Amino acid sequence: MNSLATDGYYSLSMTQVGLAALLLLVNVGLSIGLQLGLTRSLLIASARMTVQLLLVGLILEWVFALSSPLPVLGIALVMASLAGITAAGRTRLRFAGIYWDSLLSVLAAAMIVTGAALAGIVQVEPWYNPQYLIPMLGMVLGNILNGINLGLDRFTTSLFDRSALIDSRLALGATRWEAARTEIREALHTALTPTINSMLVMGVVSLPGMMTGQILAGAAPVDAVRYQIVIIFMITSAAALGSLGAILLAYRRLFNARHQFLKQLLIKR
Amino acid sequence: MKPVATSAATHTADTSPMTKSPAALLQGRNLGLQDHGRWLWRGLELAIAAGERVALTGPSGSGKTTLMRTLAGLVPLTEGELVLEQRPLQHWSMPDYRSRIGYLAQRPELGDGDTVQAVLSAPFSYRCHRNQDCPRNLIEQALRQLGRDSDFVQRPVGSLSGGEQQIAALLRLLALQPALLLLDEPTAALDPKTALAVEQLLDAWQRETPGRAWLWSSHDGDQITRMCTRRITLP
């Protein structure tokens, strides 16, 4: 079953992938045993992950053969939109427009950072080379998504829980910015903490997935590491840009120009 | 000291002066507020003149607190307009408007600051108060009137009782020297002795400068008789 392929790595059969899925039983067991209520989410997420990745494997083969920018950009747009919608869809509180805010922030942050990295740093030719653009964008998006989700969740719950405090600041003459800046700062902090934490232990505690993948596929570790460093800087700046954008857009919606905090716009899911 | 407030007269010239009562400090015209499709109050007319002591009464749930919050500019009106010092609310910068009106919530939030002193000085970091200093004399004098040590300002906020928090919030308001106080059940959390001291403090505050006024909501009829000369009743 296991044969070392000619290009330097063990290719996996579907049976082997199926065996790995058994590991999920640990999570399901824990969820049931401790009544975490996560079984359903776990199963749905696992099924989605598997189907999505299998499909992506097929699609990527086709995408990598593309030689014009439009379809590549189209795929990038779909990926970014899904990231934006997912980021906004998993906060405990929502408000009208949260999806637009999230979408806009994801698109802007991903475009700026991926564009700069592809054209300015890696200097890929042509700039839309899908073999580089799509995987790099994917990694950036995953981190923007997390950043925005954590940031928006923290921002909206802080505002909701502290609405009396926010109103009291406003009543004492604070502008909307003066009334919300503590909560904005905290939300941004929350959004960026996972990225910063993971940078601190990168390579010591955790071997990043992309680098591991490249090494497994036979790349020289020194090369893999250089790519990884570029990617980490990309995802850190993209997460910062994306979450800052989403938090500021949310702030603009939840505080009107008359310096009033519109708590009633925040709705529990 | 507040350039925006003093230029009020220039603004009144270009809005219809016929409908205004000249002495009104704060005027509400045709006020209406809708909450989840239900009118909390509608067609409400009110005027508080400079120097006036007005009570706000009405049964529980009649929207007294919401009216106070609306007058403080915290809640957007569904209908009607507010006029402060002859100048419609939309011509005020909201922070300046709010610095003329001191709103004391029923359960005030002290929030920003670990000690009473920090709580009292926090608003002075806001742009609209930046050219003022926290008036220590006024606070010390107020504390004496309340029968408290000046050590009170050194106390950690976490150690304050409900009544003491109320006092700290009141001191924070008075330090900002507003023209009008909106007091939502200001003594409900206080013991009778402190409540009387607060009444005396506010009485002295109001007499100190002509033109200072308040809107005071209370369930205590005797207090209203003592502290107010006129009442606005919500249906």
Coordinates of N, CA and C in Angstrom, one line a residue, chain A residues 163-174 179 256 258-264, chain B residues 33 65-77 82 89 94 97-98 103-105 182:
Chain A
S163 N -22.7 48.7 27.5 CA -23.4 49.8 26.9 C -23.6 50.9 27.8
A164 N -23.8 50.6 29.1 CA -24.1 51.7 30.1 C -22.8 52.5 30.3
L165 N -21.7 51.9 30.2 CA -20.4 52.6 30.4 C -20.1 53.5 29.1
I166 N -20.4 52.9 28.0 CA -20.2 53.7 26.7 C -21.1 54.9 26.7
D167 N -22.4 54.7 27.1 CA -23.3 55.8 27.2 C -22.9 56.8 28.2
S168 N -22.3 56.3 29.3 CA -21.9 57.3 30.4 C -20.7 58.1 29.9
R169 N -19.8 57.5 29.1 CA -18.7 58.3 28.5 C -19.3 59.4 27.5
L170 N -20.2 58.9 26.7 CA -20.8 59.9 25.8 C -21.5 61.0 26.5
A171 N -22.3 60.6 27.5 CA -23.0 61.6 28.3 C -22.1 62.7 28.9
L172 N -20.9 62.2 29.2 CA -19.9 63.1 29.9 C -19.2 64.0 28.8
G173 N -19.6 63.9 27.6 CA -19.0 64.7 26.6 C -18.0 64.1 25.6
A174 N -17.8 62.7 25.8 CA -16.9 62.0 24.9 C -17.4 62.0 23.5
A179 N -15.4 57.5 23.1 CA -16.2 56.6 23.9 C -15.9 55.1 23.5
N256 N -23.5 56.6 15.5 CA -23.8 57.5 14.4 C -23.0 58.8 14.5
R258 N -24.0 61.6 15.1 CA -24.4 62.4 16.3 C -23.8 61.9 17.6
H259 N -22.8 61.0 17.5 CA -22.2 60.5 18.7 C -23.2 59.8 19.6
Q260 N -24.0 59.0 19.0 CA -24.9 58.1 19.7 C -24.6 56.7 19.5
F261 N -24.6 55.9 20.6 CA -24.3 54.5 20.4 C -25.6 53.8 20.2
L262 N -25.7 53.0 19.1 CA -27.0 52.4 18.7 C -27.0 51.0 19.1
K263 N -27.2 50.8 20.4 CA -27.1 49.4 20.9 C -28.2 48.5 20.3
Q264 N -29.3 49.1 20.0 CA -30.4 48.3 19.5 C -30.1 47.6 18.1
Chain B
L33 N -41.0 59.2 20.7 CA -40.0 58.1 20.6 C -40.7 56.8 20.4
T65 N -36.9 57.4 32.3 CA -35.5 57.2 32.0 C -35.2 57.4 30.6
T66 N -36.0 56.9 29.7 CA -35.8 57.1 28.2 C -35.8 58.6 27.9
L67 N -36.8 59.3 28.5 CA -36.9 60.7 28.2 C -35.6 61.4 28.6
M68 N -35.1 61.1 29.8 CA -33.9 61.7 30.3 C -32.7 61.4 29.4
R69 N -32.6 60.1 28.9 CA -31.6 59.7 28.0 C -31.7 60.4 26.7
T70 N -32.9 60.7 26.3 CA -33.2 61.4 25.0 C -32.7 62.8 25.2
L71 N -33.1 63.5 26.3 CA -32.8 64.8 26.5 C -31.2 65.0 26.6
A72 N -30.6 63.9 27.1 CA -29.1 64.0 27.2 C -28.5 63.7 25.8
G73 N -29.3 63.5 24.8 CA -28.7 63.3 23.5 C -28.2 61.9 23.2
L74 N -28.6 60.9 24.1 CA -28.1 59.6 24.0 C -29.0 58.7 23.0
V75 N -30.2 59.1 23.0 CA -31.2 58.3 22.2 C -31.7 59.2 21.0
P76 N -31.6 58.7 19.8 CA -32.1 59.5 18.7 C -33.7 59.6 18.8
L77 N -34.2 60.8 18.6 CA -35.7 61.0 18.7 C -36.3 60.4 17.4
L82 N -35.1 69.1 19.9 CA -34.6 69.7 21.1 C -33.9 71.0 20.9
L89 N -30.8 71.3 18.5 CA -29.7 70.3 18.8 C -28.9 70.0 17.5
M94 N -22.5 67.5 19.3 CA -23.1 66.7 20.4 C -22.2 66.7 21.7
Y97 N -23.0 69.9 23.4 CA -24.4 69.9 24.0 C -24.4 69.1 25.3
R98 N -23.7 68.0 25.2 CA -23.8 67.1 26.4 C -22.9 67.7 27.6
Y103 N -26.1 64.4 32.9 CA -27.1 63.3 33.0 C -26.5 62.3 34.1
L104 N -27.3 62.2 35.1 CA -26.9 61.2 36.2 C -27.9 60.0 36.0
A105 N -27.3 58.9 35.6 CA -28.1 57.7 35.4 C -28.5 57.1 36.7
L182 N -29.8 66.5 34.6 CA -30.9 65.5 34.5 C -30.6 64.4 35.5

